Coordinates of C-alpha atoms in Angstrom, one line a residue:
M11 CA 18.8 -0.4 25.3
T12 CA 18.4 1.8 22.4
H13 CA 21.7 1.9 19.9
Y14 CA 21.9 3.9 16.8
R15 CA 24.6 4.6 14.3
I16 CA 25.0 8.0 12.0
R17 CA 25.6 6.9 8.7
D18 CA 28.9 7.4 7.1
P19 CA 29.7 10.0 5.0
I20 CA 28.4 10.5 1.4
P21 CA 32.0 10.1 -1.0
E22 CA 33.6 12.8 -2.5
S23 CA 32.7 12.5 -5.7
A24 CA 28.8 12.3 -5.2
D25 CA 29.4 15.0 -2.8
A26 CA 31.1 17.1 -5.4
A27 CA 28.2 15.4 -8.6
L28 CA 25.5 17.1 -5.4
A29 CA 26.8 20.4 -4.8
E30 CA 23.8 22.5 -6.0
Y31 CA 22.7 21.3 -3.3
S32 CA 22.8 21.4 0.3
P33 CA 24.8 19.0 2.7
L34 CA 21.7 17.8 4.5
V35 CA 19.9 17.2 0.9
R36 CA 23.1 15.4 -0.4
A37 CA 23.7 13.2 2.2
L38 CA 20.1 12.0 1.7
L39 CA 19.4 12.0 -2.0
F40 CA 22.9 9.9 -1.8
R41 CA 21.6 7.4 0.5
R42 CA 18.6 6.5 -1.5
G43 CA 21.2 5.6 -4.4
I44 CA 21.5 9.2 -6.2
S45 CA 24.5 10.0 -6.9
E46 CA 24.2 12.6 -9.9
A47 CA 22.3 15.6 -11.0
E48 CA 20.4 14.4 -13.4
D49 CA 19.5 11.6 -11.1
A50 CA 18.5 14.4 -8.4
R51 CA 16.8 16.4 -10.2
K52 CA 14.7 13.9 -11.0
F53 CA 13.8 12.5 -8.6
L54 CA 13.1 15.7 -6.6
A55 CA 10.7 17.2 -9.4
P56 CA 8.9 14.1 -11.0
D57 CA 7.0 14.9 -14.3
Y58 CA 4.0 13.0 -15.0
T59 CA 4.6 12.2 -18.3
R60 CA 8.6 11.4 -18.1
D61 CA 8.6 8.9 -15.2
T62 CA 5.6 6.5 -16.3
H63 CA 5.3 3.9 -18.8
D64 CA 3.9 2.8 -21.1
P65 CA 0.9 1.1 -20.4
F66 CA 1.5 -1.4 -23.3
L67 CA 4.7 -2.6 -22.0
M68 CA 2.9 -4.8 -20.0
K69 CA 1.9 -9.0 -21.4
D70 CA -1.2 -8.9 -22.6
M71 CA -2.9 -5.7 -22.2
E72 CA -2.8 -5.2 -26.1
R73 CA -5.6 -8.2 -25.4
A74 CA -7.2 -6.8 -22.4
V75 CA -7.6 -3.2 -24.3
D76 CA -9.3 -5.5 -27.2
R77 CA -11.8 -7.8 -25.1
I78 CA -13.4 -4.9 -23.0
L79 CA -13.7 -2.7 -26.2
E80 CA -15.5 -5.1 -27.4
A81 CA -17.7 -5.9 -24.7
I82 CA -18.2 -1.6 -24.4
E83 CA -19.7 -2.4 -27.8
R84 CA -21.8 -5.1 -27.5
G85 CA -23.4 -3.3 -24.3
E86 CA -22.0 -6.9 -22.5
R87 CA -22.5 -7.1 -19.1
I88 CA -19.1 -6.2 -16.8
V89 CA -18.1 -7.2 -13.3
V90 CA -15.5 -5.0 -11.9
Y91 CA -14.5 -7.9 -9.1
N92 CA -12.1 -5.5 -6.6
D93 CA -10.7 -7.1 -3.1
Y94 CA -12.1 -5.2 -0.1
D95 CA -9.5 -3.9 1.1
C96 CA -7.5 -0.1 0.6
D97 CA -6.0 -1.3 -2.3
G98 CA -8.7 -3.0 -4.1
I99 CA -11.4 -0.4 -3.2
P100 CA -9.6 2.4 -4.5
G101 CA -9.0 0.2 -8.1
G102 CA -12.0 -0.8 -8.6
V103 CA -13.9 3.2 -7.8
I104 CA -11.0 4.3 -11.0
L105 CA -12.8 1.6 -12.9
H106 CA -16.5 2.4 -11.8
D107 CA -15.0 6.3 -12.3
F108 CA -14.1 5.1 -15.9
F109 CA -17.0 3.0 -17.2
Q110 CA -19.2 6.0 -15.8
K111 CA -17.7 8.6 -17.4
I112 CA -17.1 6.8 -20.9
G113 CA -21.0 6.3 -20.2
H114 CA -21.3 2.6 -20.1
N115 CA -23.7 2.2 -17.1
N116 CA -24.1 -2.2 -18.1
F117 CA -21.6 -2.9 -14.9
T118 CA -21.7 -3.6 -11.5
N119 CA -18.6 -3.7 -8.8
Y120 CA -18.6 -7.3 -7.0
V121 CA -16.4 -6.5 -3.0
P122 CA -16.4 -10.0 -1.6
H123 CA -16.9 -10.3 2.6
R124 CA -14.1 -10.7 4.1
Y125 CA -15.5 -13.3 6.0
S126 CA -17.7 -15.1 4.9
E127 CA -16.5 -15.4 0.8
G128 CA -12.5 -14.9 1.7
Y129 CA -10.1 -13.3 -0.8
G130 CA -10.4 -13.3 -4.5
L131 CA -13.0 -15.3 -7.0
N132 CA -15.1 -17.7 -5.3
S133 CA -17.0 -20.1 -7.0
E134 CA -20.2 -19.5 -6.1
A135 CA -20.0 -15.6 -7.2
I136 CA -18.9 -16.9 -10.5
E137 CA -22.1 -18.7 -10.8
Q138 CA -24.1 -16.0 -9.2
F139 CA -22.5 -13.5 -12.7
R140 CA -23.1 -16.5 -14.9
V141 CA -26.8 -17.2 -14.0
E142 CA -26.7 -13.0 -14.2
G143 CA -25.9 -12.3 -17.8
V144 CA -22.6 -11.7 -17.1
S145 CA -19.8 -11.9 -20.2
L146 CA -16.7 -10.6 -18.7
V147 CA -14.9 -10.0 -14.9
I148 CA -12.1 -7.9 -14.2
T149 CA -10.3 -9.1 -11.4
V150 CA -8.2 -5.5 -9.3
D151 CA -5.9 -6.5 -6.7
C152 CA -6.7 -9.9 -6.5
G153 CA -6.6 -12.6 -9.4
I154 CA -3.4 -14.7 -10.4
T155 CA -3.6 -17.1 -7.9
D156 CA -7.9 -18.2 -8.3
V157 CA -6.7 -21.0 -11.0
A158 CA -10.1 -23.2 -10.2
E159 CA -12.1 -20.3 -10.1
V160 CA -10.9 -18.4 -12.9
T161 CA -11.2 -22.1 -15.2
Q162 CA -15.2 -22.0 -13.7
A163 CA -15.6 -18.7 -15.2
Q164 CA -14.0 -19.1 -18.6
G165 CA -16.3 -22.8 -19.3
S166 CA -19.2 -21.1 -18.0
G167 CA -18.8 -18.0 -20.6
I168 CA -17.5 -15.6 -18.3
D169 CA -14.2 -13.7 -19.5
V170 CA -11.7 -13.1 -16.9
I171 CA -9.5 -10.2 -17.1
I172 CA -7.0 -10.3 -14.6
T173 CA -4.9 -6.7 -12.6
D174 CA -3.4 -7.5 -10.3
H175 CA 0.4 -7.6 -7.9
H176 CA 1.0 -10.0 -5.6
L177 CA 3.2 -12.8 -7.0
P178 CA 1.9 -16.0 -8.9
L179 CA 2.0 -19.7 -7.7
V180 CA 5.3 -21.7 -8.3
D181 CA 4.7 -24.8 -8.7
Q182 CA 7.2 -26.6 -6.3
L183 CA 8.2 -29.6 -8.4
S184 CA 8.8 -27.6 -11.6
G185 CA 9.8 -24.3 -10.3
E186 CA 7.4 -23.0 -12.5
Q187 CA 4.5 -19.7 -12.2
V188 CA 0.8 -21.0 -12.2
I189 CA -1.0 -18.4 -14.1
P190 CA -4.8 -18.8 -14.4
A191 CA -5.9 -19.8 -17.9
A192 CA -8.0 -16.0 -17.5
Y193 CA -8.4 -14.2 -21.3
A194 CA -5.5 -11.9 -20.2
V195 CA -3.5 -10.9 -17.1
I196 CA -2.3 -8.5 -16.2
N197 CA 0.5 -8.7 -13.5
N198 CA 3.7 -7.3 -14.3
K199 CA 5.0 -10.2 -11.7
Q200 CA 4.9 -12.9 -14.6
R201 CA 8.7 -13.3 -15.7
D202 CA 8.4 -12.8 -19.4
D203 CA 6.4 -9.3 -18.3
G204 CA 8.7 -7.3 -19.8
Y205 CA 7.2 -4.1 -18.4
P206 CA 10.2 -1.7 -16.5
F207 CA 8.3 -1.3 -14.0
K208 CA 7.6 -4.3 -11.2
E209 CA 6.3 -2.9 -7.5
L210 CA 2.9 -0.9 -8.9
C211 CA 0.4 -1.8 -6.6
G212 CA -3.1 -2.9 -7.6
A213 CA -5.3 0.1 -8.2
G214 CA -2.3 0.9 -10.1
T215 CA -2.3 -1.7 -12.0
A216 CA -5.7 -1.0 -13.1
F217 CA -5.1 2.4 -14.0
K218 CA -2.2 1.6 -16.3
L219 CA -5.8 -0.5 -18.1
V220 CA -7.5 2.6 -18.0
Q221 CA -4.6 4.8 -19.3
A222 CA -5.1 1.9 -22.1
V223 CA -8.1 1.8 -22.8
L224 CA -8.2 5.3 -23.5
M225 CA -5.6 5.9 -25.5
R226 CA -6.9 3.5 -27.8
L227 CA -10.7 5.2 -27.3
R228 CA -8.7 8.3 -28.1
M229 CA -6.6 7.4 -31.5
G230 CA -9.9 5.6 -32.8
A231 CA -12.0 9.0 -32.2
S232 CA -9.0 11.0 -33.4
G233 CA -9.6 8.7 -36.9
G234 CA -6.3 7.2 -36.1
E235 CA -5.8 2.9 -36.8
G236 CA -4.6 2.3 -34.0
M237 CA -7.8 1.8 -31.8
S238 CA -9.1 -0.6 -34.5
R239 CA -6.0 -2.3 -35.8
L240 CA -5.0 -3.5 -32.4
G241 CA -9.1 -3.5 -31.6
C242 CA -9.4 -6.1 -34.3
S243 CA -6.4 -9.0 -33.7
A244 CA -7.4 -10.5 -30.5
R245 CA -11.2 -10.7 -31.5
H246 CA -10.4 -12.5 -35.0
E247 CA -8.9 -14.8 -32.8
R248 CA -11.6 -15.0 -29.9
E249 CA -13.8 -15.4 -33.2
T250 CA -12.4 -17.5 -35.0
E251 CA -12.2 -19.7 -31.9
R252 CA -15.1 -20.0 -31.5
G253 CA -16.0 -20.8 -35.0
V254 CA -18.5 -18.0 -35.4
L255 CA -17.0 -15.9 -37.4
E256 CA -13.9 -15.4 -39.8
A257 CA -13.3 -12.0 -40.7
T258 CA -11.1 -10.2 -42.1
A259 CA -9.1 -6.5 -40.4
S260 CA -11.4 -4.3 -42.9
E261 CA -14.6 -5.5 -42.1
Y262 CA -13.9 -5.2 -38.3
R263 CA -13.2 -1.0 -38.8
S264 CA -16.4 -1.2 -41.2
R265 CA -18.5 -2.6 -38.0
E266 CA -16.8 -0.7 -35.5
R267 CA -17.3 3.3 -37.5
S268 CA -21.6 1.7 -37.4
N269 CA -21.8 -0.1 -34.4
A270 CA -19.5 1.8 -32.0
P271 CA -21.5 2.9 -29.4
N272 CA -21.9 6.5 -28.5
L273 CA -19.2 6.8 -25.6
D274 CA -18.5 10.1 -24.1
I275 CA -14.1 10.4 -25.0
P276 CA -13.1 11.9 -22.1
K277 CA -10.6 14.8 -23.1
E278 CA -6.8 14.3 -23.1
G279 CA -5.8 14.2 -19.2
W280 CA -9.1 13.7 -17.8
E281 CA -7.2 10.5 -16.4
K282 CA -5.4 12.0 -14.1
W283 CA -8.4 12.6 -11.6
L284 CA -7.8 8.8 -10.9
L285 CA -4.4 10.0 -9.6
D286 CA -6.2 10.4 -6.2
M287 CA -7.3 6.4 -5.9
A288 CA -3.7 5.3 -7.8
G289 CA -2.0 7.5 -4.7
L290 CA -4.2 6.8 -2.2
A291 CA -3.6 2.6 -2.5
T292 CA 0.0 3.6 -3.4
I293 CA 0.9 4.6 -0.3
A294 CA -1.9 2.0 1.6
D295 CA -0.1 -1.3 0.1
M296 CA 3.0 0.5 1.2
V297 CA 5.0 -0.6 -1.9
P298 CA 8.5 0.6 -1.8
L299 CA 7.8 4.6 -3.4
H300 CA 10.6 4.6 -6.0
G301 CA 10.1 4.7 -10.1
E302 CA 6.6 5.5 -10.9
N303 CA 5.4 4.9 -7.7
R304 CA 6.7 8.1 -6.7
T305 CA 5.9 9.8 -9.3
L306 CA 2.0 8.5 -8.9
V307 CA 1.7 9.3 -4.8
H308 CA 3.2 12.7 -6.0
F309 CA 0.5 13.7 -8.1
G310 CA -2.4 11.8 -6.6
L311 CA -1.8 13.7 -3.4
T312 CA -1.6 17.1 -5.4
V313 CA -5.3 15.5 -6.4
L314 CA -6.5 13.7 -3.1
R315 CA -5.5 17.7 -1.8
K316 CA -8.2 19.0 -4.3
S317 CA -10.5 16.4 -4.1
P318 CA -14.4 16.9 -5.1
R319 CA -15.4 13.4 -3.4
P320 CA -17.7 14.0 -0.9
G321 CA -17.4 11.1 0.9
F322 CA -13.2 11.3 0.8
Q323 CA -14.4 15.1 2.2
Q324 CA -15.9 14.1 4.6
L325 CA -14.2 11.1 5.8
L326 CA -11.5 13.6 6.2
R327 CA -13.5 16.3 8.7
R328 CA -14.3 13.2 11.0
A329 CA -10.8 12.5 11.4
R330 CA -9.7 16.2 12.1
V331 CA -6.9 16.7 8.8
A332 CA -6.9 19.1 6.8
Q333 CA -7.2 18.4 3.4
R334 CA -4.7 21.3 1.5
S335 CA -1.8 19.8 3.4
L336 CA -2.7 16.4 3.5
T337 CA 0.5 13.8 3.5
E338 CA 1.4 10.7 2.9
D339 CA 1.3 9.9 6.7
D340 CA -2.5 11.5 7.3
V341 CA -3.2 9.0 4.3
G342 CA -1.1 6.3 5.9
F343 CA -2.6 6.7 9.5
M344 CA -5.8 8.3 9.3
V345 CA -7.8 6.9 5.6
A346 CA -6.8 4.1 4.7
P347 CA -7.6 2.5 8.4
R348 CA -10.8 3.9 7.7
I349 CA -11.2 2.9 4.6
N350 CA -10.0 -0.7 5.7
A351 CA -12.6 -1.0 8.8
A352 CA -15.6 -1.5 6.2
S353 CA -13.8 -5.0 5.4
R354 CA -12.7 -6.5 8.8
M355 CA -16.1 -4.8 10.5
G356 CA -18.7 -3.9 8.4
E357 CA -19.4 -4.2 4.7
P358 CA -16.5 -3.6 2.2
M359 CA -19.0 -1.9 -0.3
E360 CA -20.2 1.0 2.3
A361 CA -16.5 1.5 1.5
L362 CA -16.5 2.0 -2.2
R363 CA -20.0 3.9 -2.0
L364 CA -17.7 6.1 -0.2
L365 CA -15.2 7.1 -2.6
A366 CA -17.6 6.7 -5.7
T367 CA -20.6 9.1 -4.2
R368 CA -21.0 12.4 -5.8
D369 CA -23.7 12.9 -3.1
V370 CA -22.8 14.6 -0.1
L371 CA -25.9 13.2 2.6
E372 CA -24.9 9.7 1.1
G373 CA -21.2 10.8 2.0
G374 CA -21.6 11.9 5.6
V375 CA -23.1 8.8 6.3
L376 CA -20.8 6.6 5.1
A377 CA -17.7 8.9 6.5
E378 CA -19.5 8.9 10.0
E379 CA -20.3 5.1 9.5
L380 CA -16.5 4.4 9.0
H381 CA -15.4 6.4 11.9
A382 CA -16.8 4.5 14.0
L383 CA -16.3 1.1 13.0
N384 CA -12.7 1.6 13.0
E385 CA -12.8 3.4 16.4
R386 CA -14.3 -0.4 17.6
R387 CA -11.7 -1.8 15.6
K388 CA -9.0 -0.1 17.4
G389 CA -9.5 -1.6 20.6
L390 CA -9.6 -4.8 19.5
V391 CA -6.7 -4.6 17.9
A392 CA -5.1 -3.2 20.8
G393 CA -6.0 -5.9 23.3
M394 CA -5.2 -8.7 20.8
V395 CA -1.6 -7.4 20.2
R396 CA -1.8 -7.1 24.0
E397 CA -3.0 -10.6 24.8
A398 CA 0.0 -11.6 21.3
R399 CA 2.7 -10.8 23.4
A400 CA 2.0 -12.0 26.5
R401 CA 1.9 -15.0 25.0
F402 CA 5.0 -15.0 22.9
E403 CA 7.3 -13.3 25.8
E404 CA 5.9 -16.7 27.8
Y405 CA 7.3 -18.7 24.8
L406 CA 10.5 -17.1 25.0
R407 CA 11.1 -18.3 28.2
E408 CA 10.0 -21.6 27.6
R409 CA 12.7 -22.0 24.7
E410 CA 15.5 -20.0 24.2
A411 CA 15.2 -18.5 21.1
R412 CA 12.3 -18.2 18.1
L413 CA 12.9 -17.1 14.3
L414 CA 9.0 -16.4 13.7
V415 CA 6.6 -15.3 15.6
V416 CA 3.9 -17.4 14.9
L417 CA 0.8 -17.1 17.5
G418 CA -4.1 -17.5 16.7
S419 CA -6.7 -18.2 18.6
P420 CA -10.0 -19.2 17.3
S421 CA -11.1 -16.1 19.2
W422 CA -9.3 -13.9 16.7
M423 CA -11.3 -11.8 14.3
P424 CA -9.3 -13.3 11.4
G425 CA -9.5 -9.0 9.9
L426 CA -7.8 -7.7 12.6
L427 CA -4.4 -10.2 12.2
G428 CA -2.5 -7.9 9.3
L429 CA -3.0 -4.5 11.9
A430 CA -1.1 -6.6 14.4
A431 CA 0.9 -8.7 13.1
N432 CA 1.9 -4.9 12.0
S433 CA 2.8 -4.1 15.6
L434 CA 4.7 -7.5 16.3
V435 CA 7.2 -7.2 13.2
E436 CA 8.3 -3.9 14.5
E437 CA 8.7 -4.8 18.2
Y438 CA 10.9 -8.0 17.4
Q439 CA 11.7 -7.4 14.5
R440 CA 11.2 -11.0 13.3
P441 CA 8.6 -12.6 10.1
V442 CA 5.3 -12.9 12.1
F443 CA 2.8 -15.0 11.6
L444 CA -0.6 -14.9 13.3
W445 CA -4.6 -16.9 12.1
G446 CA -7.7 -17.0 13.7
R447 CA -11.2 -18.1 13.3
A448 CA -13.8 -15.4 14.6
G449 CA -16.8 -14.7 12.3
S450 CA -15.0 -17.7 10.2
E451 CA -16.1 -20.8 9.1
T452 CA -12.2 -21.6 8.4
I453 CA -9.0 -20.6 9.9
K454 CA -7.2 -18.0 8.7
G455 CA -4.2 -16.2 9.0
S456 CA -2.1 -12.7 8.0
C457 CA 1.2 -13.0 8.2
R458 CA 4.4 -9.5 7.9
S459 CA 8.2 -9.6 7.3
D460 CA 10.8 -8.0 8.3
G461 CA 12.8 -7.8 5.3
S462 CA 14.7 -11.3 5.5
V463 CA 12.8 -13.0 4.4
N464 CA 10.1 -13.3 1.5
V465 CA 6.7 -14.7 3.3
V466 CA 5.1 -15.9 0.2
E467 CA 8.6 -17.8 -1.3
L468 CA 8.9 -19.1 3.0
M469 CA 5.4 -19.9 2.2
S470 CA 5.4 -21.7 -0.6
A471 CA 8.4 -24.0 1.0
V472 CA 6.3 -24.9 3.3
R473 CA 5.5 -28.8 2.2
A474 CA 2.6 -28.3 0.7
D475 CA -0.8 -30.1 2.7
V476 CA -0.2 -27.6 5.3
F477 CA -2.0 -24.3 3.3
L478 CA -5.1 -24.7 1.7
D479 CA -4.5 -21.2 -0.2
F480 CA -1.8 -18.3 0.6
G481 CA -0.9 -15.7 -1.4
G482 CA 0.3 -12.0 -0.9
H483 CA 3.6 -10.5 -1.9
E484 CA 7.2 -10.3 0.0
R485 CA 6.2 -8.5 3.4
S486 CA 3.3 -8.9 4.3
G487 CA 0.3 -12.2 2.8
G488 CA -2.5 -14.1 3.5
F489 CA -3.8 -17.7 4.2
S490 CA -6.1 -20.1 4.7
I491 CA -4.6 -23.6 7.0
S492 CA -7.0 -27.2 8.1
H493 CA -7.4 -28.0 11.6
E494 CA -4.7 -30.8 11.4
Y495 CA -2.0 -29.0 10.6
I496 CA -2.9 -25.4 12.5
H497 CA -0.2 -26.9 15.6
T498 CA 2.4 -28.1 13.5
L499 CA 2.7 -24.9 11.4
E500 CA 5.3 -22.8 13.3
A501 CA 7.2 -26.0 13.2
A502 CA 6.7 -26.3 9.2
L503 CA 7.6 -22.3 8.7
E504 CA 11.1 -23.0 10.9
E505 CA 12.0 -26.0 8.7
A506 CA 10.9 -24.0 5.2
H507 CA 12.8 -20.8 6.7
G508 CA 16.1 -22.8 6.9
K509 CA 15.4 -24.0 3.3
I510 CA 15.9 -20.9 2.3
L511 CA 18.2 -18.5 4.3
G512 CA 20.1 -21.8 4.7
G513 CA 21.4 -21.1 7.9
E514 CA 22.5 -17.8 7.2
G515 CA 19.2 -15.7 8.3
L516 CA 19.3 -13.1 11.4
A517 CA 19.9 -14.5 14.7
P518 CA 16.8 -16.1 16.9
V519 CA 15.0 -14.0 18.9
S520 CA 15.5 -14.2 22.4
A521 CA 14.0 -13.1 25.8
G522 CA 15.7 -10.2 26.9
A523 CA 17.2 -9.4 23.5
A524 CA 19.1 -6.4 22.5
G525 CA 17.1 -3.4 21.4
M526 CA 17.5 -2.2 17.4
I527 CA 20.0 -0.4 15.5
H528 CA 18.8 2.7 14.7
K529 CA 20.7 4.1 11.8
V530 CA 20.7 8.0 11.6
D531 CA 21.0 9.7 9.3
A532 CA 22.5 13.3 11.3
E533 CA 22.4 14.7 14.1
L534 CA 21.3 18.1 14.5
S535 CA 20.6 19.8 17.4
L536 CA 17.6 22.4 18.3
A537 CA 19.1 25.6 16.5
D538 CA 19.1 23.6 13.3
L539 CA 15.5 23.2 13.4
S540 CA 14.0 25.8 10.8
W541 CA 11.0 26.0 8.1
E542 CA 14.2 25.9 6.1
T543 CA 15.9 22.7 7.3
Y544 CA 11.9 21.2 6.8
R545 CA 11.7 22.6 3.8
E546 CA 14.3 20.6 2.6
I547 CA 13.8 17.7 3.9
A548 CA 9.8 17.6 2.7
A549 CA 11.7 17.9 -0.9
L550 CA 12.7 14.1 -0.9
A551 CA 8.7 13.2 0.0
P552 CA 6.6 11.2 -0.3
F553 CA 8.0 8.4 2.1
G554 CA 7.7 5.3 2.2
I555 CA 9.3 1.8 1.9
G556 CA 12.2 2.1 0.0
N557 CA 12.6 6.2 0.6
P558 CA 12.2 6.0 5.0
K559 CA 11.5 9.3 6.3
P560 CA 15.0 11.2 8.0
L561 CA 16.3 10.6 11.1
F562 CA 17.8 12.2 13.0
V563 CA 19.6 12.4 17.0
L564 CA 19.4 15.2 19.0
R565 CA 21.5 14.7 22.5
D566 CA 22.4 16.3 26.3
L567 CA 18.7 18.0 25.8
T568 CA 17.1 19.0 29.6
I569 CA 13.5 18.5 29.6
T570 CA 11.7 22.1 30.2
R571 CA 8.4 20.4 29.7
V572 CA 6.6 17.4 30.1
R573 CA 2.9 16.6 29.3
T574 CA 0.3 14.2 27.7
F575 CA -2.7 14.7 26.1
G576 CA -5.6 13.6 23.7
R577 CA -8.2 10.7 24.8
D578 CA -7.8 8.9 27.8
G579 CA -4.1 10.7 27.9
G580 CA -2.9 8.4 25.0
H581 CA 0.0 10.5 23.7
L582 CA 3.1 11.7 25.1
E583 CA 4.6 15.3 24.4
I584 CA 8.1 17.1 25.3
R585 CA 9.5 20.4 25.9
F586 CA 13.2 20.8 26.0
S587 CA 16.3 22.8 25.6
D588 CA 19.4 22.1 24.8
V589 CA 23.1 22.1 27.3
G590 CA 25.4 20.9 25.3
K591 CA 27.9 22.4 22.9
Y592 CA 27.4 20.9 19.9
P593 CA 30.4 20.7 16.5
M594 CA 29.6 21.8 13.5
S595 CA 25.5 20.8 12.7
I596 CA 25.3 19.5 8.7
T597 CA 22.1 21.7 8.1
S598 CA 23.7 25.6 10.5
S599 CA 25.8 26.4 12.7
R600 CA 22.8 29.0 14.4
T601 CA 22.6 28.6 17.9
T602 CA 19.1 30.6 19.0
I603 CA 17.3 27.4 20.2
S604 CA 14.1 26.4 18.9
P605 CA 11.0 26.2 20.5
V606 CA 9.9 23.1 18.8
P607 CA 8.2 20.1 21.0
A608 CA 8.5 16.5 20.4
V609 CA 5.3 13.9 19.5
G610 CA 5.1 10.7 20.2
F611 CA 1.1 9.3 19.5
F612 CA 0.2 6.1 21.5
M613 CA 3.5 6.7 23.3
K614 CA 3.4 6.8 27.3
P615 CA 6.1 8.9 29.6
D616 CA 7.5 5.8 31.5
G617 CA 8.2 3.5 28.0
F618 CA 11.6 5.0 28.2
S619 CA 15.0 3.6 29.2
V620 CA 15.4 7.0 31.1
A621 CA 12.5 9.3 33.3
L622 CA 11.0 11.7 31.6
E623 CA 10.4 14.9 34.7
Q624 CA 11.4 18.1 34.2
G625 CA 15.2 19.0 34.6
A626 CA 16.0 15.7 33.3
R627 CA 18.9 15.2 30.6
M628 CA 17.4 13.0 27.7
N629 CA 18.5 12.1 23.9
L630 CA 15.9 12.1 21.2
L631 CA 15.4 10.2 17.7
A632 CA 13.3 11.5 15.6
H633 CA 12.2 12.7 12.2
L634 CA 11.1 16.6 11.7
E635 CA 7.4 17.2 10.8
A636 CA 5.3 19.8 9.5
S637 CA 1.7 19.6 11.9
Y638 CA -1.4 21.1 10.5
F639 CA -3.4 20.4 13.1
R640 CA -4.4 24.1 14.1
T641 CA -4.7 27.0 11.7
T642 CA -1.0 27.7 12.0
P643 CA 0.9 25.6 10.7
E644 CA 3.8 24.3 13.1
L645 CA 7.1 22.8 13.4
R646 CA 7.7 19.1 15.5
L647 CA 9.5 16.6 16.4
R648 CA 7.9 12.7 16.3
I649 CA 10.0 11.0 18.7
V650 CA 11.4 7.8 18.0
D651 CA 12.8 6.9 20.6
I652 CA 14.5 8.6 24.2
F653 CA 17.7 7.7 25.9

């Protein structure tokens, strides 16, 4: 049975402070922590200059920029080592486009294979880089937990600059963070990092690095001391340590003027074209969409809607998404899965090539390949979720309650586990840990949190011999585990869960448990479903973690039509009219009934507690959105539940 609760009215003080907005917008702003007019104006109208931070506020940023400028000046071979998901891939494209733009072509992108190499740096790749004469590796969306591999690289004469956003490892005895001994570590999850915003994704962090390098290049090109002064300090320290050269700052400045390569330094603001990749990754990685992330996504969507990238354009065509009206939902549900399909089902480098190519023909071929891989991926994940659900329900019958969902199978593909875990988290409202081995020599797993516990802290609290390695951030992570401990994983996690929450966590999942309680923003009538209402709601977009889509309840509706659509009738559409008398609604007192349909993707008529048939009465929980599937935009309700 579904339960819902309409959120409490906002306080009079906030209502007065936000009086310039409609009652609905006032309520939605307050529920996002905004109770002052100035804060509301900033939230509703992001400003790139005002709402992004100086990249040099990040720990080690100056040192990283110095080293990159040194590598550029000397023509060194650079490897951009980016993760294989839809955070690392766009982040790798950001650095790819940057090096191409300035004319430093002695670089390559390296994307590890999900199954044969695994997540993060690996020793075989580092040895390959040494043989090939690579002297600088820049990681994107990985590296912060690769302590041994970074030590190997630095010992082989390869400097490593880590750009990452995942949580560092924590020593269980001292409680201190374990930071790899890289040349520079750019990750504001370090406890001593002073950057004012802590929730950037991997590509967002890579964007800040590019932003910083361009700032320094432009300062040098304009004759300012910034590039020379900051560019000499770390280099002087580095060469002094090696015993190669004792030099003064003036000597470095002289050498930069005489030997600097003929770089094509982009004009001020060029880097904003890279916001398409930063915005894409920020949405895909499901980091909180407030603060600087909101700004990156807001302007990232603007760039994506007019991006000239041919591979991206071809991918949208195959997904039947209109580029000019692209939304965060399109990115999250249509684009990101196709990018991720490359590593889950094929070769991750194909996704990077798709986003980086300037060739229309190549973009079309790669888009078709990723689209086909994603179609195959859907079927495999659906089968995995069905199997996991059946097994968990059986476990619930055997044991009254479980705090966690912990399941696995040697036949499950590790690259698909995160997708299955997402579905199970939504259904059971508990942390989910899934493991598999298909296509991999070791047992690997993915985990997702419902928000009740930080999964990295949870894995850190497990005794040290259980996991071979693990990492991630608060709501999602990955791990590998030996065969010896796989059958005791649930017990070890539940023990750690008890340590962290001290017995004050959520009630255990049990068979026949009541449905979740939805927090509803307002009650609407059909008369409220207008473009005016939609525009008020859309002003708060982009929506995501930390800024959820507003949820509404519509009561006493009479069904006038039910139909299924899509391949194999997998989606649901309902038309209805209202029969009850509504109180004054939060948006309007109009009485005109609007012919707005309700749609539910991957929903069936028999999936609810009420019979969906003509003439039946129902209550509806839904989001109000616009559809651009056809030539003329249409309003519609996106079904959350019917009861």
